[in-house]
Amino acid sequence: MSAKMMKRLPCAVLAVSALLGLSACSEVPQVSVYEQGQYRGKSDTRPWEGGEFKGDRAAWEKALKERSRGQNEYNRIQ
Amino acid sequence: MGRMKFLCDAERCIECNGCVTACKNEHEVPWGVNRRRVVTMNDGVPGERSISVACMHCSDAPCMAVCPTDCFYKTEDGVVLHDKDKCIGCGYCFYACPFGAPQFPNGPAAFGARGKMDKCTFCAGGPEADGSTAEYEKYGSNRLAQGKLPLCAEMCSTKALIAGDADVVANIFRERVLRRGGGAEVWGWDAAYGGGEQKRERKREGQS
Amino acid sequence: MLTKKSATAATSARRLRGASARQLGHTMDRRAFLKRSGLGVGAGALATQLPYNFIGAADAAAPAGAARGEGKAEVRRTVCTHCSVGCASDAIVRNGVWVHQEPVFDSPINLGAHCAKGAALREHGHGEYRLKYPMKLVDGKYQKISWEQALNEVGDRLLKIRAESGSDAVYWIGSSKHNNEQAYLLRKFVSFWGTNNCDHQARICHSTTVAGVANTWGYGAMTNSYNDMQNAKAMLFIGSNAAEAHPVSLLHILHAKENGAKMIVVDPRFTRTAAKAHQYIRIRSGTDVPFLFGLLYHIFQNGWEDKQYIDDRVFGMDKIREEVLAKWTPDKVEEACGVPEDQMLLAARTMAENRPSTIVWCMGQTQHSIGNAMVRASCILQLALGNIGKAGGGANIFRGHDNVQGATDVGPNPDSLPGYYGLAAGSWKHWSSVWGVDYEWVKGRYASQELMEKSGITVSRWIDGVLENKDLIDQPAGNLRAVVYWGHAPNSQTRGAEMVEAMKKLDTLVVIDPYPSATAAMAAMVRKDGVYLLPACTQFETTGSATASNRSLQWREKVIEPLFESKPDHTIMYAFAKKFGWGEQFVKNIKVEKDAQGWDEPSMEDTLREINRGTWTIGYTGQSPERLKLHMKHMHTFDVKTLKAVGGPCDGEYFGLPWPCYGTPEMKHPGTPNLYDTSKHVMDGGGNFRANFGVEKDGVSLLAGAGSASKGADLQMGYPEFDHVLLKKLGWWGELTEAEKAAAEGKNWKTDPSGGIIRVTMKNHGCHPFGNAKARAVVWNFPDPVPQHREPIYSPRPDLVAKYPTHDDKLKFWRLPTLYKSMQEKVKDISKDYPLVMTSGRLVEYEGGGEETRSNPWLAELQQEMFAEVNPKDANDAGFRNGEYIWVESPTKAKLKVRAQVTQRVAPGTVFLPFHFSGWWQGKDMLEFYPAGAAPVVRGEAVNTATTYGYDSVTMMQETKTTLCRVSKA
């Protein structure tokens, strides 16, 4: 199981930084640029995979969309 | 679904600390560790504003950059998580983080031994089986895997703290700003989500 | 920038961590178990109630074991018990353990939102610092005893006192944290015990409001709702720090602000609410009348008053106008409250030009020796602007505890039976018949009919009931010998230093509470024996209804079984009723069932049905348990702004059937969202001002003017309240059924047990059963018919004491001599030695006396120390710095050791202290006096240890908001 996941958890999202970006030029805000991920921990599933959505990404996204309606009272108040 | 973000609307935050206790409640966070805090500026004088702060799950997260054991990873939804089994409690991430998000259970003794770093997970657990005992004990609830959003935002007393997909969050906020005709400053967004990057790009363009 | 609120937090966090770890001791395992139980709770069982929830199979896939819990996750809908907003919350329960808390987005009141307290509710399922079993003080230490021993010993001691001194020698302090049914049962309980010596938090919370407002227009309650504030175009907060005291109300308030409403905050302190206001006005503490009349000055000067409205619906405004224009000119206003004319004019203009405008007040206005006058000045401002009875207007009086409104309505009040029926013989006969007992039997329980009809001692003065000279106490029983604290903190009452003396002198002190610790520790500090602690459970361990500030009732489901050996309050009441020999009478109409431990538990549903059968006056008759439960299930069908259900099974009803919900449940009255609103039909929640004070005064009619009746009423004019005679005169009597006629003969709408008079009046003729009269700007039965400013007893301004002196002393007032002028004269120049105003208020993390919330580690961590806010000028003058320990000393000589929070939040000359702390006594931690394991996590000085004498001239409300102190470095 974990080997499969390893493949899924990839480079695109993981990054390592140029430490220099942080230290120097004061005009640059505290945001650094990362090049290539080197995550060395355990692999993880994506939220719609490991839990109750059993890999149905569309259902998961719909659930979150619905859920986020609760954060906007204008949905219920004209 | 795009990228997960937090937004705290300072016009609405009343420093009630509901987000703080919601977090404690959801994850049974022990005394002394605060994954989320409310910070007040100009306390007690006109212009007083409060902001709820936790890990912002930055686009280019400095914590990831500095971690000597590379225990951080970012999910496809932009949530920054870490593997506590790899964490050595060195505290570099705390110094790198512009929001003071990383917490150390056995701290805050300046030179004492630190526990493994603990921080806001966007209620997305960690690298253990979703909903497992191991995940809950190390990282807390995994609401995201249940199709729910972080409890701090869901329970916010004035709906000042919003969490979720970047577009949805931005739309909710935009509607408010339009109605009140101003007050659109979004504290911390530049640092977390790369307003700075855009500026830098503009700068680069200017240079070239 | 990212600093903690308190500079001292880090050090004290360390200190406290150690302390709490020690206290946790053997209970660690329970917490660890609970921690593991918080898993996998998104399960399918929730789906029916949580529309946003998704069914999942986490359970099936998960590893087995005790930690995960294999039982089904169940959802129990409850309501937060920490303030009067009434925030719904879903408790997820697995194997009987409260494992999770979910927001109820469907609730029209809180839309899922919670403050720190509401978001920490689940900690009640841990309850580590609760009283776990009955205890008894033996030789200065609390020892565990059995329930059987506790009931027998307490019962015998009280019966002995009753036999020796009479029933009035025992004082019963009930609770606004009881649900409606328990509060109601407690009033019945003390009646059968045979005394009116009972009270609860409302006395020291909004008693001045209830009396002042009810005497102005009919009912003593918030006229509109939190939700309705979304309709307001301007909002004036005076003596209310809603952002900390009612945080979720800010959801509606800031929504209104976002949509253009103007917000004014008037307070001696720059509160978190003030931080959100368009205009903040700092007044001197205790000068609300000059401020409000100062606004009226500009309103009258500019002709901004609503003349038509005043002509039709208000009595006595001409007298007010004369008074205001003559006495409260801008210079006088500035002299009294320190606000310059331009600020007054701006605020008056905002309120006048942005109508409907609303006013909000809380304890900042009520807790004064002239609180009754202050609240009436607020009412008069709103009447002058024509704002009462309008959506977006109203007097939005935010109550405190979750059920303080309900306990006021039907609970243990010393001056009234449930439903404000008073104590007259007719009222006793009405309630005796509802209870199914013989009036003569109840009378026999009292020392005499005279005492049965005489108001009892108030909770604010019980200490004087103990300490006062026996001959000056206006009851044959003389001094109080026993006090039962049944869900009430001791540190919320003033004159704490004298309270321990009273506790010392008592024969018996009984505390029934989940967190009895403050009382327990104070008593153990001065006594060796005669104290009993009985563990009650919280509202999450029982079921019943609670009335939020907006008068909506909500039904709580039982979340978990009572923890440890605790019992629900009504179960304890019934156990004592049996011990006292009237168990049968107590539950005559109420089913009794065995609980899991074999105790007899009276049914809460049946109790509510009994309330429904008797409480016609304020319309607690339509809210049957069935209707309330239906509302809780279909919250999503209610509109957030109007609170009205659109379609669905509750179509047309208002959420929680806000009282008055007149008539029988079968009449289907929808409840009343905004009181006195003539723009609606009475069967749609409309109304008008109440005819409760006769039909004319000094030759002037008190009835409303022509054309000012509620929409669709057959009588489009003022009219008196309905009784059998009026019904016959109008020729409507024939519309009653034969059974109704038999029941209603000789009765009025309040005492007709069939509800027939109400049905015919409202349903057939669209008229209001309580008549249609004018509101009274002049309340002639009060000490100051036109509200007067009077300086507090302890005033910082001797010059103004001469100008605005207090009342004359009263010899017999709620059974006690009460000092005004003699006391004020005595301390007139004391401000030379105690130059600073001492005032108190709320913190968002804590509630009331604070024992419960300070026992919740999630909250306690956020406010770890008692502090005083002092202006930098006063701190520098006294020679201390921010974060240092200081002494705050009041004229009683009591001294409080607290951290200095040096801040401009308070003006020079004012010291603010939060009132939620207890557990320190004049510099010393009282830990050794607590029952083992039941001390709260955070302890600190109680502000009321140092507060002074002073009581409202109508209701005996205590003066907490304006007294004096001095500060020095500790």
Coordinates of C-alpha atoms in Angstrom, one line a residue, chain C residues 134-508:
Chain C
P134 CA -21.3 14.2 48.1
M135 CA -18.9 15.6 50.7
K136 CA -19.2 17.0 54.2
L137 CA -17.0 19.3 56.1
V138 CA -15.5 17.4 59.1
D139 CA -13.1 19.2 61.3
G140 CA -12.2 21.7 58.6
K141 CA -11.7 19.2 55.8
Y142 CA -14.1 17.9 53.2
Q143 CA -14.8 14.2 53.4
K144 CA -16.6 11.9 51.0
I145 CA -20.0 10.7 52.1
S146 CA -22.7 8.6 50.5
W147 CA -25.7 10.2 48.8
E148 CA -28.0 8.5 51.4
Q149 CA -26.1 10.0 54.3
A150 CA -26.0 13.4 52.6
L151 CA -29.8 13.4 51.9
N152 CA -30.5 12.3 55.4
E153 CA -28.2 14.6 57.3
V154 CA -29.0 17.7 55.2
G155 CA -32.7 16.9 55.3
D156 CA -32.7 16.4 59.1
R157 CA -30.7 19.6 59.7
L158 CA -33.1 21.7 57.6
L159 CA -36.2 20.1 59.2
K160 CA -34.8 20.8 62.6
I161 CA -34.2 24.5 61.7
R162 CA -37.7 24.6 60.3
A163 CA -39.1 23.2 63.5
E164 CA -37.1 25.5 65.7
S165 CA -37.2 28.8 63.8
G166 CA -39.8 28.4 61.1
S167 CA -39.6 27.8 57.3
D168 CA -38.4 31.3 56.6
A169 CA -35.1 30.6 58.4
V170 CA -33.8 28.7 55.4
Y171 CA -32.7 30.6 52.3
W172 CA -32.7 28.9 48.9
I173 CA -30.5 30.3 46.2
G174 CA -31.6 28.8 42.9
S175 CA -30.1 29.1 39.5
S176 CA -30.3 30.7 36.1
K177 CA -28.3 27.7 34.9
H178 CA -31.2 25.4 35.7
N179 CA -33.3 24.7 32.7
N180 CA -36.9 26.0 32.6
E181 CA -38.3 22.9 34.1
Q182 CA -35.9 22.7 37.0
A183 CA -36.2 26.4 37.7
Y184 CA -39.9 26.1 37.8
L185 CA -39.8 23.0 40.0
L186 CA -37.5 24.8 42.4
R187 CA -40.2 27.6 42.8
K188 CA -42.7 24.9 43.5
F189 CA -40.2 23.3 45.9
V190 CA -39.6 26.3 48.0
S191 CA -43.4 27.0 48.1
F192 CA -44.0 23.6 49.5
W193 CA -41.1 24.1 51.9
G194 CA -43.1 27.2 52.9
T195 CA -41.1 30.3 52.1
N196 CA -40.5 33.0 49.6
N197 CA -36.9 33.3 50.7
C198 CA -35.5 32.2 47.4
D199 CA -33.8 33.9 44.5
H200 CA -31.3 33.4 41.6
Q201 CA -28.9 35.2 39.4
A202 CA -31.5 37.4 37.8
R203 CA -31.6 39.6 40.9
I204 CA -28.0 40.7 40.4
C205 CA -28.2 40.6 36.6
H206 CA -31.2 42.3 35.2
S207 CA -33.7 42.7 38.0
T208 CA -33.7 46.4 37.5
T209 CA -34.4 45.9 33.8
V210 CA -37.2 43.4 34.4
A211 CA -38.9 45.8 36.8
G212 CA -38.2 49.0 34.9
V213 CA -39.1 47.6 31.5
A214 CA -42.2 45.7 32.6
N215 CA -43.5 48.8 34.3
T216 CA -42.9 50.9 31.2
W217 CA -44.6 48.8 28.6
G218 CA -45.7 45.4 29.8
Y219 CA -43.1 42.6 29.7
G220 CA -39.6 42.7 31.3
A221 CA -37.6 41.2 28.5
M222 CA -35.6 41.9 25.4
T223 CA -38.1 43.3 23.0
N224 CA -36.5 42.1 19.8
S225 CA -33.7 39.6 19.1
Y226 CA -30.1 39.3 18.2
N227 CA -31.2 38.4 14.7
D228 CA -33.4 41.4 14.4
M229 CA -30.5 43.7 14.9
Q230 CA -29.7 43.0 11.3
N231 CA -32.6 45.3 10.5
A232 CA -31.2 48.1 12.6
K233 CA -29.7 51.2 11.0
A234 CA -28.1 52.4 14.1
M235 CA -27.2 50.7 17.4
L236 CA -26.4 52.3 20.7
F237 CA -24.6 50.1 23.2
I238 CA -24.6 51.5 26.7
G239 CA -23.2 49.4 29.5
S240 CA -22.9 46.4 27.2
N241 CA -19.6 44.8 26.1
A242 CA -21.3 42.4 23.7
A243 CA -18.0 41.4 22.0
E244 CA -16.9 39.7 25.2
A245 CA -20.2 38.9 27.0
H246 CA -22.2 37.8 24.0
P247 CA -19.7 37.2 21.3
V248 CA -21.9 35.4 18.8
S249 CA -24.3 38.3 18.9
L250 CA -21.6 40.2 17.0
L251 CA -22.2 37.9 14.1
H252 CA -25.5 39.7 13.6
I253 CA -24.2 43.1 14.7
L254 CA -21.2 43.1 12.5
H255 CA -23.3 41.9 9.6
A256 CA -25.6 44.8 10.2
K257 CA -22.6 47.1 10.4
E258 CA -21.3 45.7 7.1
N259 CA -24.6 46.6 5.5
G260 CA -24.5 50.2 6.7
A261 CA -25.7 50.3 10.3
K262 CA -24.0 52.9 12.5
M263 CA -22.6 51.7 15.8
I264 CA -22.2 53.8 19.0
V265 CA -20.6 52.4 22.2
V266 CA -21.0 54.3 25.5
D267 CA -18.9 52.9 28.3
P268 CA -16.3 54.1 30.9
R269 CA -14.0 51.6 29.3
F270 CA -12.8 51.2 25.7
T271 CA -14.1 47.7 25.3
R272 CA -13.6 45.2 22.5
T273 CA -17.1 46.2 21.4
A274 CA -16.0 49.9 21.4
A275 CA -13.1 48.8 19.1
K276 CA -15.7 48.0 16.5
A277 CA -17.8 51.1 16.9
H278 CA -18.1 54.2 14.7
Q279 CA -18.4 56.4 17.7
Y280 CA -17.0 55.6 21.2
I281 CA -18.1 57.8 24.0
R282 CA -16.5 57.5 27.4
I283 CA -18.7 58.4 30.3
R284 CA -18.1 58.5 34.0
S285 CA -19.3 55.3 35.6
G286 CA -22.8 55.6 36.9
T287 CA -24.0 58.6 34.9
D288 CA -26.3 56.9 32.4
V289 CA -29.3 59.0 33.2
P290 CA -27.5 62.3 32.4
F291 CA -26.2 60.7 29.2
L292 CA -29.5 59.4 28.0
F293 CA -31.4 62.5 28.9
G294 CA -28.6 64.5 27.3
L295 CA -29.4 62.7 24.1
L296 CA -33.1 63.4 24.6
Y297 CA -32.2 67.1 25.0
H298 CA -30.9 67.3 21.5
I299 CA -33.7 65.1 20.2
F300 CA -36.4 67.4 21.7
Q301 CA -34.4 70.6 20.7
N302 CA -34.3 69.5 17.1
G303 CA -37.8 68.1 17.0
W304 CA -36.5 64.6 16.2
E305 CA -39.0 62.8 18.4
D306 CA -41.8 60.8 16.8
K307 CA -44.8 62.9 17.7
Q308 CA -47.5 60.8 16.2
Y309 CA -46.1 57.7 18.0
I310 CA -45.9 59.5 21.3
D311 CA -49.4 60.8 21.0
D312 CA -50.8 57.4 20.2
R313 CA -48.7 55.1 22.3
V314 CA -46.8 56.9 25.1
F315 CA -48.0 58.3 28.4
G316 CA -46.2 61.1 30.2
M317 CA -43.6 62.1 27.6
D318 CA -44.5 65.8 28.2
K319 CA -43.3 65.5 31.7
I320 CA -40.0 64.0 30.5
R321 CA -39.6 66.7 28.0
E322 CA -40.0 69.4 30.6
E323 CA -37.5 67.7 32.9
V324 CA -34.9 67.1 30.1
L325 CA -35.1 70.6 28.7
A326 CA -34.9 72.2 32.1
K327 CA -32.4 70.0 33.9
W328 CA -30.2 68.3 31.3
T329 CA -28.7 71.1 29.3
P330 CA -25.4 70.3 27.6
D331 CA -23.4 71.9 30.4
K332 CA -25.1 69.9 33.1
V333 CA -24.6 66.7 31.0
E334 CA -20.9 67.4 30.6
E335 CA -20.5 68.2 34.3
A336 CA -22.1 64.9 35.3
C337 CA -20.8 62.4 32.7
G338 CA -17.9 64.3 31.1
V339 CA -19.1 64.2 27.6
P340 CA -18.9 67.4 25.5
E341 CA -21.9 68.7 23.6
D342 CA -20.7 68.0 20.1
Q343 CA -20.3 64.3 20.9
M344 CA -23.8 64.2 22.4
L345 CA -25.3 65.9 19.4
L346 CA -23.5 63.5 17.0
A347 CA -24.8 60.5 18.9
A348 CA -28.4 61.9 19.1
R349 CA -28.3 62.7 15.4
T350 CA -27.1 59.2 14.5
M351 CA -29.9 57.6 16.5
A352 CA -32.5 60.0 15.1
E353 CA -31.5 60.0 11.4
N354 CA -30.9 56.3 11.1
R355 CA -34.1 54.8 12.2
P356 CA -35.0 52.1 13.1
S357 CA -32.3 52.4 15.7
T358 CA -31.9 50.1 18.6
I359 CA -30.4 50.3 22.1
V360 CA -28.5 47.6 23.9
W361 CA -27.8 47.5 27.6
C362 CA -26.5 45.1 30.1
M363 CA -25.0 45.0 33.5
G364 CA -23.2 48.4 33.0
Q365 CA -26.7 49.9 33.3
T366 CA -28.5 47.5 35.7
Q367 CA -26.0 47.1 38.5
H368 CA -26.4 50.5 40.2
S369 CA -28.3 51.8 43.2
I370 CA -30.4 53.7 40.6
G371 CA -30.5 50.9 38.0
N372 CA -34.2 51.1 37.7
A373 CA -34.1 54.7 36.7
M374 CA -31.3 54.1 34.2
V375 CA -33.1 51.4 32.3
R376 CA -36.2 53.5 32.2
A377 CA -34.2 56.4 30.7
S378 CA -33.1 54.0 28.0
C379 CA -36.7 53.0 27.4
I380 CA -37.8 56.6 27.2
L381 CA -35.2 57.4 24.6
Q382 CA -36.5 54.6 22.5
L383 CA -40.1 55.6 23.0
A384 CA -39.3 59.2 22.0
L385 CA -37.7 58.0 18.8
G386 CA -40.7 55.7 18.2
N387 CA -38.4 52.7 18.0
I388 CA -40.2 50.2 20.2
G389 CA -42.4 47.7 18.5
K390 CA -40.4 48.0 15.2
A391 CA -38.2 45.5 13.5
G392 CA -34.7 46.9 13.7
G393 CA -35.6 49.0 16.8
G394 CA -36.5 47.9 20.2
A395 CA -34.7 47.7 23.5
N396 CA -32.3 44.8 23.0
I397 CA -31.5 43.9 26.6
F398 CA -28.9 41.1 26.4
R399 CA -29.4 38.7 29.3
G400 CA -26.5 36.9 31.0
H401 CA -26.8 33.2 31.7
D402 CA -28.2 30.7 29.2
N403 CA -31.5 30.4 31.0
V404 CA -31.6 33.6 33.2
Q405 CA -34.6 34.7 31.1
G406 CA -36.4 31.5 31.7
A407 CA -35.6 31.3 35.4
T408 CA -36.8 34.9 35.7
D409 CA -40.0 33.9 33.9
V410 CA -40.9 30.7 35.7
G411 CA -38.2 30.2 38.4
P412 CA -37.5 30.8 42.1
N413 CA -38.2 34.5 42.4
P414 CA -38.8 35.9 45.9
D415 CA -41.6 38.2 44.8
S416 CA -43.6 36.0 42.4
L417 CA -44.9 32.6 41.5
P418 CA -44.0 31.4 37.9
G419 CA -45.2 33.7 35.1
Y420 CA -45.0 37.0 37.1
Y421 CA -48.3 36.1 38.8
G422 CA -47.1 37.8 42.0
L423 CA -47.9 36.4 45.4
A424 CA -51.6 37.5 45.9
A425 CA -54.1 34.9 47.2
G426 CA -55.6 34.6 43.7
S427 CA -52.2 33.8 42.2
W428 CA -51.7 31.1 44.8
K429 CA -55.1 29.6 44.0
H430 CA -54.3 29.6 40.3
W431 CA -51.0 27.8 40.8
S432 CA -52.3 25.4 43.4
S433 CA -54.8 24.2 41.0
V434 CA -52.2 23.9 38.2
W435 CA -50.0 21.9 40.6
G436 CA -53.0 19.8 41.5
V437 CA -52.7 20.5 45.2
D438 CA -55.1 22.1 47.7
Y439 CA -54.5 25.8 48.3
E440 CA -55.2 25.4 52.0
W441 CA -52.5 22.8 52.2
V442 CA -49.9 25.1 50.5
K443 CA -51.0 27.9 52.9
G444 CA -50.4 25.5 55.8
R445 CA -46.8 25.1 54.7
Y446 CA -46.2 28.8 55.3
A447 CA -45.9 30.4 58.7
S448 CA -48.9 32.6 57.8
Q449 CA -50.9 33.8 54.9
E450 CA -49.2 37.2 55.4
L451 CA -45.7 35.7 54.9
M452 CA -47.0 33.6 52.0
E453 CA -47.9 36.9 50.2
K454 CA -44.9 38.8 51.2
S455 CA -41.8 39.1 49.1
G456 CA -38.7 37.3 50.4
I457 CA -35.2 38.3 51.0
T458 CA -33.1 38.8 47.9
V459 CA -29.9 36.9 47.0
S460 CA -28.0 40.2 47.1
R461 CA -28.8 40.6 50.7
W462 CA -28.9 37.1 52.2
I463 CA -25.8 37.9 54.2
D464 CA -27.7 40.7 55.9
G465 CA -30.5 38.1 56.6
V466 CA -27.8 36.4 58.6
L467 CA -25.9 39.3 60.1
E468 CA -28.6 41.9 60.6
N469 CA -30.0 42.5 64.1
K470 CA -32.8 40.0 64.5
D471 CA -35.3 42.6 65.6
L472 CA -34.8 44.6 62.4
I473 CA -35.5 41.6 60.1
D474 CA -39.1 41.8 58.8
Q475 CA -40.0 38.2 59.4
P476 CA -41.0 36.3 62.5
A477 CA -38.3 33.7 61.9
G478 CA -35.7 36.3 62.4
N479 CA -32.3 35.6 61.1
L480 CA -31.5 33.1 58.4
R481 CA -29.9 30.0 59.8
A482 CA -29.3 27.8 56.7
V483 CA -28.5 28.7 53.2
V484 CA -28.7 26.3 50.2
Y485 CA -26.6 27.4 47.2
W486 CA -28.2 25.5 44.4
G487 CA -26.3 26.5 41.3
H488 CA -25.0 30.0 42.1
A489 CA -21.6 31.4 42.7
P490 CA -20.8 33.3 46.0
N491 CA -18.3 35.6 44.4
S492 CA -20.9 37.2 42.2
Q493 CA -22.5 38.9 45.2
T494 CA -21.0 42.1 46.6
R495 CA -19.4 42.6 50.1
G496 CA -17.5 39.3 50.1
A497 CA -15.6 40.2 53.2
E498 CA -18.9 40.3 55.1
M499 CA -20.1 37.1 53.3
V500 CA -17.5 34.9 55.1
E501 CA -18.8 36.3 58.4
A502 CA -22.3 35.3 57.4
M503 CA -21.1 31.9 56.3
K504 CA -19.4 31.5 59.7
K505 CA -22.6 32.3 61.6
L506 CA -24.8 29.9 59.7
D507 CA -26.0 26.7 61.2
T508 CA -25.9 24.8 57.9

